[in-house]
PDB file of C-alpha atoms in Angstrom:
ATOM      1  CA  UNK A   1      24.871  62.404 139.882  1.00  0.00           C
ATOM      2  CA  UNK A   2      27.908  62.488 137.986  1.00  0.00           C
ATOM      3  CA  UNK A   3      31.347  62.007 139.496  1.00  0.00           C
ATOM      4  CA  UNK A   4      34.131  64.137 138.893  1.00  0.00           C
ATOM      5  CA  UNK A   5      35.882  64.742 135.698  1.00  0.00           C
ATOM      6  CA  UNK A   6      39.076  65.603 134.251  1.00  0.00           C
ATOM      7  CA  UNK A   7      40.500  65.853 131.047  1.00  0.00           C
ATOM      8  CA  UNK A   8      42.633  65.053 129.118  1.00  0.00           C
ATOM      9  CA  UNK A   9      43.513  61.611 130.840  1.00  0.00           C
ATOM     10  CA  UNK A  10      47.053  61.328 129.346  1.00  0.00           C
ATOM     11  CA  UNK A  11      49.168  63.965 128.507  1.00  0.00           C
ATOM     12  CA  UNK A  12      52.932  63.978 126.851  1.00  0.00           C
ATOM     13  CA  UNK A  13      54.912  66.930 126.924  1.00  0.00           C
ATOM     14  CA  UNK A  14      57.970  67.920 126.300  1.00  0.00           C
ATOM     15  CA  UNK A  15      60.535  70.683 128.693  1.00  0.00           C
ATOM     16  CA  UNK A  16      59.683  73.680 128.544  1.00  0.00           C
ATOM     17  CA  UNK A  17      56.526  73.820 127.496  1.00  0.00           C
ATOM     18  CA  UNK A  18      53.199  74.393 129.509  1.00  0.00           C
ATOM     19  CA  UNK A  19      50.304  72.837 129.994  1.00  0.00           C
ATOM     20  CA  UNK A  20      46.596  73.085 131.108  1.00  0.00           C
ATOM     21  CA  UNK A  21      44.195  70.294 132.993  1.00  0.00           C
ATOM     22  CA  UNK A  22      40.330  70.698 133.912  1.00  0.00           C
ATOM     23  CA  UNK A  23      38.715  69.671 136.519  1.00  0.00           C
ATOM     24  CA  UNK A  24      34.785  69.519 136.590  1.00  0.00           C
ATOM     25  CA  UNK A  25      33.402  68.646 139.919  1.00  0.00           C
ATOM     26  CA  UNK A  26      29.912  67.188 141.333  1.00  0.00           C
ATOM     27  CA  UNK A  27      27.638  69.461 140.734  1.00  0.00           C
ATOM     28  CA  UNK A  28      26.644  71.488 143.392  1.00  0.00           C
ATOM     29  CA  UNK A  29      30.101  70.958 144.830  1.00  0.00           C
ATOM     30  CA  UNK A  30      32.129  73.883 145.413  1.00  0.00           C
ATOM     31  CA  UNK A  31      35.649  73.348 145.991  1.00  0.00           C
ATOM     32  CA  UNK A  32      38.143  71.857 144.170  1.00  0.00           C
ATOM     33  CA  UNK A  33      41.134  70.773 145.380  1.00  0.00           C
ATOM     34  CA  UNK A  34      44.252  69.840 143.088  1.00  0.00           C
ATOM     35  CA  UNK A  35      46.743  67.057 144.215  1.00  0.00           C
ATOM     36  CA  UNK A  36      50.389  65.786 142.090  1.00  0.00           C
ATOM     37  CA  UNK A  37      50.606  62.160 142.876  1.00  0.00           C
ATOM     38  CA  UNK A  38      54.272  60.234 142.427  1.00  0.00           C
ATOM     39  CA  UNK A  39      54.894  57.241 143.345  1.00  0.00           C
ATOM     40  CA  UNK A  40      57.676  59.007 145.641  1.00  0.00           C
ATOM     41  CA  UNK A  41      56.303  61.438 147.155  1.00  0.00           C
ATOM     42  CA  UNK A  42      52.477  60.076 147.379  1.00  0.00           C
ATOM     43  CA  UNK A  43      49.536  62.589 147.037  1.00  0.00           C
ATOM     44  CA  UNK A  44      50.789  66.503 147.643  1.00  0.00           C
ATOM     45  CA  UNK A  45      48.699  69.487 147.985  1.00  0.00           C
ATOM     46  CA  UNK A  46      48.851  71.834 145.121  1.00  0.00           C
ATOM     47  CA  UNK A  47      45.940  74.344 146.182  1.00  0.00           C
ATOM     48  CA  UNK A  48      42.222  74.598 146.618  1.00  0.00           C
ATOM     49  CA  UNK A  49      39.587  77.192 144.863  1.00  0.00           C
ATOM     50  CA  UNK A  50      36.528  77.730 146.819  1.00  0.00           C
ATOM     51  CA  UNK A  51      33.712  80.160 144.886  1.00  0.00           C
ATOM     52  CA  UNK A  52      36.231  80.768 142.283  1.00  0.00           C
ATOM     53  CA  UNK A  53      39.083  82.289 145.522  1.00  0.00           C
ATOM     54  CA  UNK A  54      42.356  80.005 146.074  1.00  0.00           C
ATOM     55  CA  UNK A  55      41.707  79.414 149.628  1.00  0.00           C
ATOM     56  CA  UNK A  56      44.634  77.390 150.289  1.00  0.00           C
ATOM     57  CA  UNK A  57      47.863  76.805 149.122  1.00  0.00           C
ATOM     58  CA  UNK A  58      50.738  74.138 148.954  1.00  0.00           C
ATOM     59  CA  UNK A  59      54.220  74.583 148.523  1.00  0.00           C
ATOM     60  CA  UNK A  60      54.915  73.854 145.173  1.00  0.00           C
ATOM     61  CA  UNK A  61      56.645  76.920 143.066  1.00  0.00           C
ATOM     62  CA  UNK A  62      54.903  79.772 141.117  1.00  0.00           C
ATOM     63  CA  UNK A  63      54.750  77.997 137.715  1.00  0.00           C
ATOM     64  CA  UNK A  64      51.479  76.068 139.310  1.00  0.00           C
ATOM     65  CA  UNK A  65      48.912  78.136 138.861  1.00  0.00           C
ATOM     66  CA  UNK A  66      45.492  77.664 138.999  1.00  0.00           C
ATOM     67  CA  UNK A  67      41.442  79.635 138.686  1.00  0.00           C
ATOM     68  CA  UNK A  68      38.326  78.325 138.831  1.00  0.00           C
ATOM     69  CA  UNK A  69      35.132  79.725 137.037  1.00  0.00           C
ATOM     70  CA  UNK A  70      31.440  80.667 137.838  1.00  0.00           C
ATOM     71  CA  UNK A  71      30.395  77.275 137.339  1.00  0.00           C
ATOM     72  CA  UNK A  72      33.588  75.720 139.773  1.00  0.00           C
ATOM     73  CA  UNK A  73      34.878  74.368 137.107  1.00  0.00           C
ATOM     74  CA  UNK A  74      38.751  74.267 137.710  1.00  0.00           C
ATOM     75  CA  UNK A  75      42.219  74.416 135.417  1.00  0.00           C
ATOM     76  CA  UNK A  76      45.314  74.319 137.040  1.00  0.00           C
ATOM     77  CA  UNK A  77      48.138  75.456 134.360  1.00  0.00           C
ATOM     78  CA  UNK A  78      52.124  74.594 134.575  1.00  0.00           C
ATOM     79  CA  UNK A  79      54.206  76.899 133.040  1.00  0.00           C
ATOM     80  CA  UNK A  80      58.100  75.801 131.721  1.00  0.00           C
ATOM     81  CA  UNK A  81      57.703  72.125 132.081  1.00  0.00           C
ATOM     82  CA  UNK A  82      60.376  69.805 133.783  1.00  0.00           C
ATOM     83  CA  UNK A  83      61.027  66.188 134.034  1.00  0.00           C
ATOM     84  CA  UNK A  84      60.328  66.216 137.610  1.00  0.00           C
ATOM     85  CA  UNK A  85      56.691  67.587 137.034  1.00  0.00           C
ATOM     86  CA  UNK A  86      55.486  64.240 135.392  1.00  0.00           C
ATOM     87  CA  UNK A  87      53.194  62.934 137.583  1.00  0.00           C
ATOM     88  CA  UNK A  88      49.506  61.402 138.383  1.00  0.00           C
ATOM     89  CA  UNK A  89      47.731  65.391 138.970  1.00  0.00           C
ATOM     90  CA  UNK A  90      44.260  64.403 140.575  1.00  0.00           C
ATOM     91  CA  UNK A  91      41.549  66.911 141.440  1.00  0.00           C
ATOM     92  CA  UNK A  92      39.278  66.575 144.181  1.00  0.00           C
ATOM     93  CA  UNK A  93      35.634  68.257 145.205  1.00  0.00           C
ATOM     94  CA  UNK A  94      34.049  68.552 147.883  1.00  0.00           C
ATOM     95  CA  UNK A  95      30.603  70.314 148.742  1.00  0.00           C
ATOM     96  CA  UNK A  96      31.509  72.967 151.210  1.00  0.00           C
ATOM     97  CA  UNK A  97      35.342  72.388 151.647  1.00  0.00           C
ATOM     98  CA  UNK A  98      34.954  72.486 155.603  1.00  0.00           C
ATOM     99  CA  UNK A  99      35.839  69.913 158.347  1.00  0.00           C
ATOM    100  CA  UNK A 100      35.315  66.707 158.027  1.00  0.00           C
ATOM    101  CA  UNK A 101      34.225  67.117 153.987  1.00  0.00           C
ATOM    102  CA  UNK A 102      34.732  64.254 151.942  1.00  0.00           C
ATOM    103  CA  UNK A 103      36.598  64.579 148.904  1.00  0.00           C
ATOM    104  CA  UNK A 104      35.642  62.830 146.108  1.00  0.00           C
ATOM    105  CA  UNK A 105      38.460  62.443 143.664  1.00  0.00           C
ATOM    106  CA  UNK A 106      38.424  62.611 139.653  1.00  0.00           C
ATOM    107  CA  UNK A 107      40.575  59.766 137.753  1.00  0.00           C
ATOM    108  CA  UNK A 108      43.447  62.049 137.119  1.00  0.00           C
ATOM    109  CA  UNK A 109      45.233  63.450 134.583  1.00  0.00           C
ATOM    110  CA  UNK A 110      48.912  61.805 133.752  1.00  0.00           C
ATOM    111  CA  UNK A 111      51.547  63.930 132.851  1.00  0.00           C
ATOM    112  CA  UNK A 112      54.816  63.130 130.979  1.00  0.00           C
ATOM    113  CA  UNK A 113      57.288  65.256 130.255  1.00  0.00           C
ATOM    114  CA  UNK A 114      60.249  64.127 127.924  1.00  0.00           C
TER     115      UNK A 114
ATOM    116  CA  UNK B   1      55.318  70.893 160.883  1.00  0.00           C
ATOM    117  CA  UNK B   2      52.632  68.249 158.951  1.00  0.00           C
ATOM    118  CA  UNK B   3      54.080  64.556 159.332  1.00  0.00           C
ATOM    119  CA  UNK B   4      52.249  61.578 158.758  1.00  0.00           C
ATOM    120  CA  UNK B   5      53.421  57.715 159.516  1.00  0.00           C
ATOM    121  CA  UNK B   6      52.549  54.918 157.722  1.00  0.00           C
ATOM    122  CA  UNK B   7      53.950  51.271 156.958  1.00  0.00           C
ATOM    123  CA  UNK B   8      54.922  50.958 153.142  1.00  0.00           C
ATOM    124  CA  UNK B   9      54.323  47.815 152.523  1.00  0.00           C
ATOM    125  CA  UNK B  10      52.321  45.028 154.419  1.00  0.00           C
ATOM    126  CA  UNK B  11      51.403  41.377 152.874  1.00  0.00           C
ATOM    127  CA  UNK B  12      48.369  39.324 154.117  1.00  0.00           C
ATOM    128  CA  UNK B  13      46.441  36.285 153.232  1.00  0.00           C
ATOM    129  CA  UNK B  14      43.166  36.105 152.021  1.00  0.00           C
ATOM    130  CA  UNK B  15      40.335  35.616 154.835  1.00  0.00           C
ATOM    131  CA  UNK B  16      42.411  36.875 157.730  1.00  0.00           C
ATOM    132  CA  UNK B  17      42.483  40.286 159.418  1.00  0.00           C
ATOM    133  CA  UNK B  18      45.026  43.330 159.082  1.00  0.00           C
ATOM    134  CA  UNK B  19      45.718  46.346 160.582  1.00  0.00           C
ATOM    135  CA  UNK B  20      47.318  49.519 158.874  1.00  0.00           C
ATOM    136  CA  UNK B  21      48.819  51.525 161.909  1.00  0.00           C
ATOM    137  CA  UNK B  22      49.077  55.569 161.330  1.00  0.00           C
ATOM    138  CA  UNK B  23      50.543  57.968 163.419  1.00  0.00           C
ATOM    139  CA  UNK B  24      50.292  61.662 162.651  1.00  0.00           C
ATOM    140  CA  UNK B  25      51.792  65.427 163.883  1.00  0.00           C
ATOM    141  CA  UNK B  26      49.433  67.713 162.722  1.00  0.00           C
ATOM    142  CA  UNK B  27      49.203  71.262 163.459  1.00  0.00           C
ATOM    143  CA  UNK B  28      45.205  71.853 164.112  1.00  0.00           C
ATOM    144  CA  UNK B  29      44.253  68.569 163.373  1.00  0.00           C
ATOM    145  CA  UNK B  30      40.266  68.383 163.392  1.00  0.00           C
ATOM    146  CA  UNK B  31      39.908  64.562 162.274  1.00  0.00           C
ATOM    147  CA  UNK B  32      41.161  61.738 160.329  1.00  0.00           C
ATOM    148  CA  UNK B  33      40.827  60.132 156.887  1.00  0.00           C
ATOM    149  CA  UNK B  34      41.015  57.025 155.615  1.00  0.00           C
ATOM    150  CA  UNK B  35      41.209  56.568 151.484  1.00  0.00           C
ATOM    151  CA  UNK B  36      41.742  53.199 149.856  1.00  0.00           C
ATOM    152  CA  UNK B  37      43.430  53.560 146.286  1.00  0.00           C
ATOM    153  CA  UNK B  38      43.440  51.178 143.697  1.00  0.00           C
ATOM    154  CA  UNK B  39      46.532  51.158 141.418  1.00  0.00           C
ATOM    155  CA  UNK B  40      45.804  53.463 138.283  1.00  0.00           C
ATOM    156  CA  UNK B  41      42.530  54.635 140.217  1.00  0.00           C
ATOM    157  CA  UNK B  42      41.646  57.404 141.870  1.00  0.00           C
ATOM    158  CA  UNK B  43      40.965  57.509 146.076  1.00  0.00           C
ATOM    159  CA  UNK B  44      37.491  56.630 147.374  1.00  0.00           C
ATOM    160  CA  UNK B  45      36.915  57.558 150.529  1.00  0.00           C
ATOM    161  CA  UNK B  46      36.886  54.862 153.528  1.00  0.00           C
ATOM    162  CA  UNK B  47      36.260  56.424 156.846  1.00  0.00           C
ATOM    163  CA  UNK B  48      36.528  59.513 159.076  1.00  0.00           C
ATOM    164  CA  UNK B  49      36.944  59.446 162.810  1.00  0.00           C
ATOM    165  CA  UNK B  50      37.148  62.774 164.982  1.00  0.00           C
ATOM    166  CA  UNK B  51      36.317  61.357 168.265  1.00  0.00           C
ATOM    167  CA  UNK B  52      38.186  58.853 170.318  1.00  0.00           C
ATOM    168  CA  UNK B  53      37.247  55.707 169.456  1.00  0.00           C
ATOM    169  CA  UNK B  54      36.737  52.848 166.727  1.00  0.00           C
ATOM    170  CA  UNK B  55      34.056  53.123 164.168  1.00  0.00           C
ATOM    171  CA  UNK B  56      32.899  49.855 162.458  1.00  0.00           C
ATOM    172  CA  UNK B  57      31.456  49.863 159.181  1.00  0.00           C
ATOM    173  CA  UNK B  58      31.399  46.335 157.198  1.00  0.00           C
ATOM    174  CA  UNK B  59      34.654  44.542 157.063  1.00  0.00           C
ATOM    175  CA  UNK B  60      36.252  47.938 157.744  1.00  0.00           C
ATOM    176  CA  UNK B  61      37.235  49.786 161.252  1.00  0.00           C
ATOM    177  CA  UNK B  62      38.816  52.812 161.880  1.00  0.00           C
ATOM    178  CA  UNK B  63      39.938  53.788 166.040  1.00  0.00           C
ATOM    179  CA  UNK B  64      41.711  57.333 166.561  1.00  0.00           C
ATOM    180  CA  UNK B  65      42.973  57.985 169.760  1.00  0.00           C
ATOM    181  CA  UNK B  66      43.841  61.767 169.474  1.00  0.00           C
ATOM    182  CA  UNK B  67      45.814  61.979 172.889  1.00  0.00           C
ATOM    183  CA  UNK B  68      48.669  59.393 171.251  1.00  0.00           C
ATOM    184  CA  UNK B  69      48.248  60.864 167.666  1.00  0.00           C
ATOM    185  CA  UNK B  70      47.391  57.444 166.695  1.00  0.00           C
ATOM    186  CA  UNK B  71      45.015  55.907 164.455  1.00  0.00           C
ATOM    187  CA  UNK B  72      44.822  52.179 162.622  1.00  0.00           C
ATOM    188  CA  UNK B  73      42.099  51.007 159.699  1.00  0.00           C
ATOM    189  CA  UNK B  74      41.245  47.221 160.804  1.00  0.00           C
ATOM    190  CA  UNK B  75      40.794  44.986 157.609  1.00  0.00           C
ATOM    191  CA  UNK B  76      38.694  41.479 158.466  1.00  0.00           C
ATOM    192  CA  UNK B  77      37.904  38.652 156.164  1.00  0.00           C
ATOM    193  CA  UNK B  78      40.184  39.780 153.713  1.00  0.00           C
ATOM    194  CA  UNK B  79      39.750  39.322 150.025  1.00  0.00           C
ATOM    195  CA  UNK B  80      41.479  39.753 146.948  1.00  0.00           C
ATOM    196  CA  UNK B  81      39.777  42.957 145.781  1.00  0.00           C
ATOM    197  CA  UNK B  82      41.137  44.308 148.782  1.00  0.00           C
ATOM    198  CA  UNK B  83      45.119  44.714 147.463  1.00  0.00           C
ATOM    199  CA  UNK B  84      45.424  48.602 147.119  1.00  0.00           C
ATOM    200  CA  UNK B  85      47.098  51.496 149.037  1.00  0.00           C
ATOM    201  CA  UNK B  86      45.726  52.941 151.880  1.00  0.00           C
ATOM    202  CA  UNK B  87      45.834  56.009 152.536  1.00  0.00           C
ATOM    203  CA  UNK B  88      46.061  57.758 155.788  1.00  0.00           C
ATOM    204  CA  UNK B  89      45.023  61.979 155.589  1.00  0.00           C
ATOM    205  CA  UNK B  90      44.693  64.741 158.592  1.00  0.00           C
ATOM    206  CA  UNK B  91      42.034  66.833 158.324  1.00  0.00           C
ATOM    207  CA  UNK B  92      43.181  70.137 159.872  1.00  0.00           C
ATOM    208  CA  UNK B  93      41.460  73.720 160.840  1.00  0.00           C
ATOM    209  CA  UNK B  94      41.779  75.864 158.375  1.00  0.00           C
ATOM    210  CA  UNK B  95      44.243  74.277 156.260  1.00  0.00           C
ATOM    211  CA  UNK B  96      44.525  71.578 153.407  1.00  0.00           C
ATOM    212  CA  UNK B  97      44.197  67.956 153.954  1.00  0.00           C
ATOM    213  CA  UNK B  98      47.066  66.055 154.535  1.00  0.00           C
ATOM    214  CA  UNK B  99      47.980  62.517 153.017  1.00  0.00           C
ATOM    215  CA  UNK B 100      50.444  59.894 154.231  1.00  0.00           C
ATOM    216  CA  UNK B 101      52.804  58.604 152.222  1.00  0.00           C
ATOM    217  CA  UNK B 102      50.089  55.614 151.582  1.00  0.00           C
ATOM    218  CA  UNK B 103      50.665  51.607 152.618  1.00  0.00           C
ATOM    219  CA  UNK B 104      50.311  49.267 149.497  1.00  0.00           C
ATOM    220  CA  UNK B 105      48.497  46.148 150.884  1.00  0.00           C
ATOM    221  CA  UNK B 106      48.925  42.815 149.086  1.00  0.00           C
ATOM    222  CA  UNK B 107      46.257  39.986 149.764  1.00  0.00           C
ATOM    223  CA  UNK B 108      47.739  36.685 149.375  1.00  0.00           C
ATOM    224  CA  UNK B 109      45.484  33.780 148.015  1.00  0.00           C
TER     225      UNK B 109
END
């Protein structure tokens, strides 16, 4: 079974600009959870899709965004780029999503912004 | 409010045993993570404990004693491979999981 995947790996942007990452998950998996990792702040929770339905949400400000698709694929999108937003973004899936669900994680996509 | 406790940092040597303390404040907690994280990898998952208790698997233990909010990941016979950050996360009703700020393990030869 294939892991999870995400693309691209590395990414360099500049401010301002925006930027999509995918996410494909296990198949048969249905949720996908989206992480920002810094070596700061550690791993924070951007949001989670669940049958294509953000189920959850983190605190991070509206130019996150995310949707997922028929197939649970997932893109999360960041509108108006800033220096602060470069970062390790990992995506996680996990069959159901419920208690005790483990998450397996994808390799991550790094962001730079310059 | 979410908090989670973790050492930073924590240095042992190779063959001998270490434990990575974690204490958490979690609204609805259900259970407990543990992820190990290789630098420039992604997490793999460890263990999960949601009843009182330590769970041995291999070189690897996890105890959670919910009453204290309290849980450690025992490390024995150490090896190399094992230098990484591990990561403590609260698995809550409801709600997202949440991750500690991750302690970065070095193994010593």
């Amino acid at each position: 079974k294939a892991g999870v995947t995400q693309t691209p790996r590395y990414l360099i942007k500049t401010r301002g600009q925006q930027v999509t990452l995918s996410c494909s998950p296990i198949s048969g998996h249905r949720s996908v959870s989206w992480y920002q990792q810094t070596p700061g702040q550690g791993l924070q929770f951007l949001f989670e899709y669940f049958s294509e339905t953000q189920r959850n949400k983190g605190n991070f400000p509206g130019r996150f965004s995310g949707r997922q698709f028929s197939n649970s694929r997932s893109e999360m999108n960041v509108s108006t780029l800033e220096l602060g937003d470069s970062a390790l973004y990992l995506c996680a899936s996990t069959s159901l999503g419920g208690q005790g669900d483990e998450q397996y994680f994808g390799p991550g996509t790094r962001l730079t912004v310059t | 409010g979410q908090n989670i406790d973790q050492p930073t940092e924590m240095t042992a040597t190779e063959g001998a045993i270490v434990q990575i303390n974690c204490t958490y404040q979690t609204s609805g907690f259900n259970g407990l993570f543990w992820y190990q994280q290789h630098a420039g990898e992604a997490p793999t998952f460890l263990s999960y404990n949601v009843l009182d208790g330590l769970e041995e698997k291999g070189r690897f233990s996890s105890f959670l004693s919910r009453s204290k909010g309290y849980s450690y990941l025992l490390l024995k016979e150490l090896q190399m491979k094992d230098s990484a950050s591990y990561l403590c996360v609260s698995d809550n009703y409801g709600q997202n999981f949440v991750f500690g700020p991750g302690t970065r393990l070095s193994v010593l030869p």
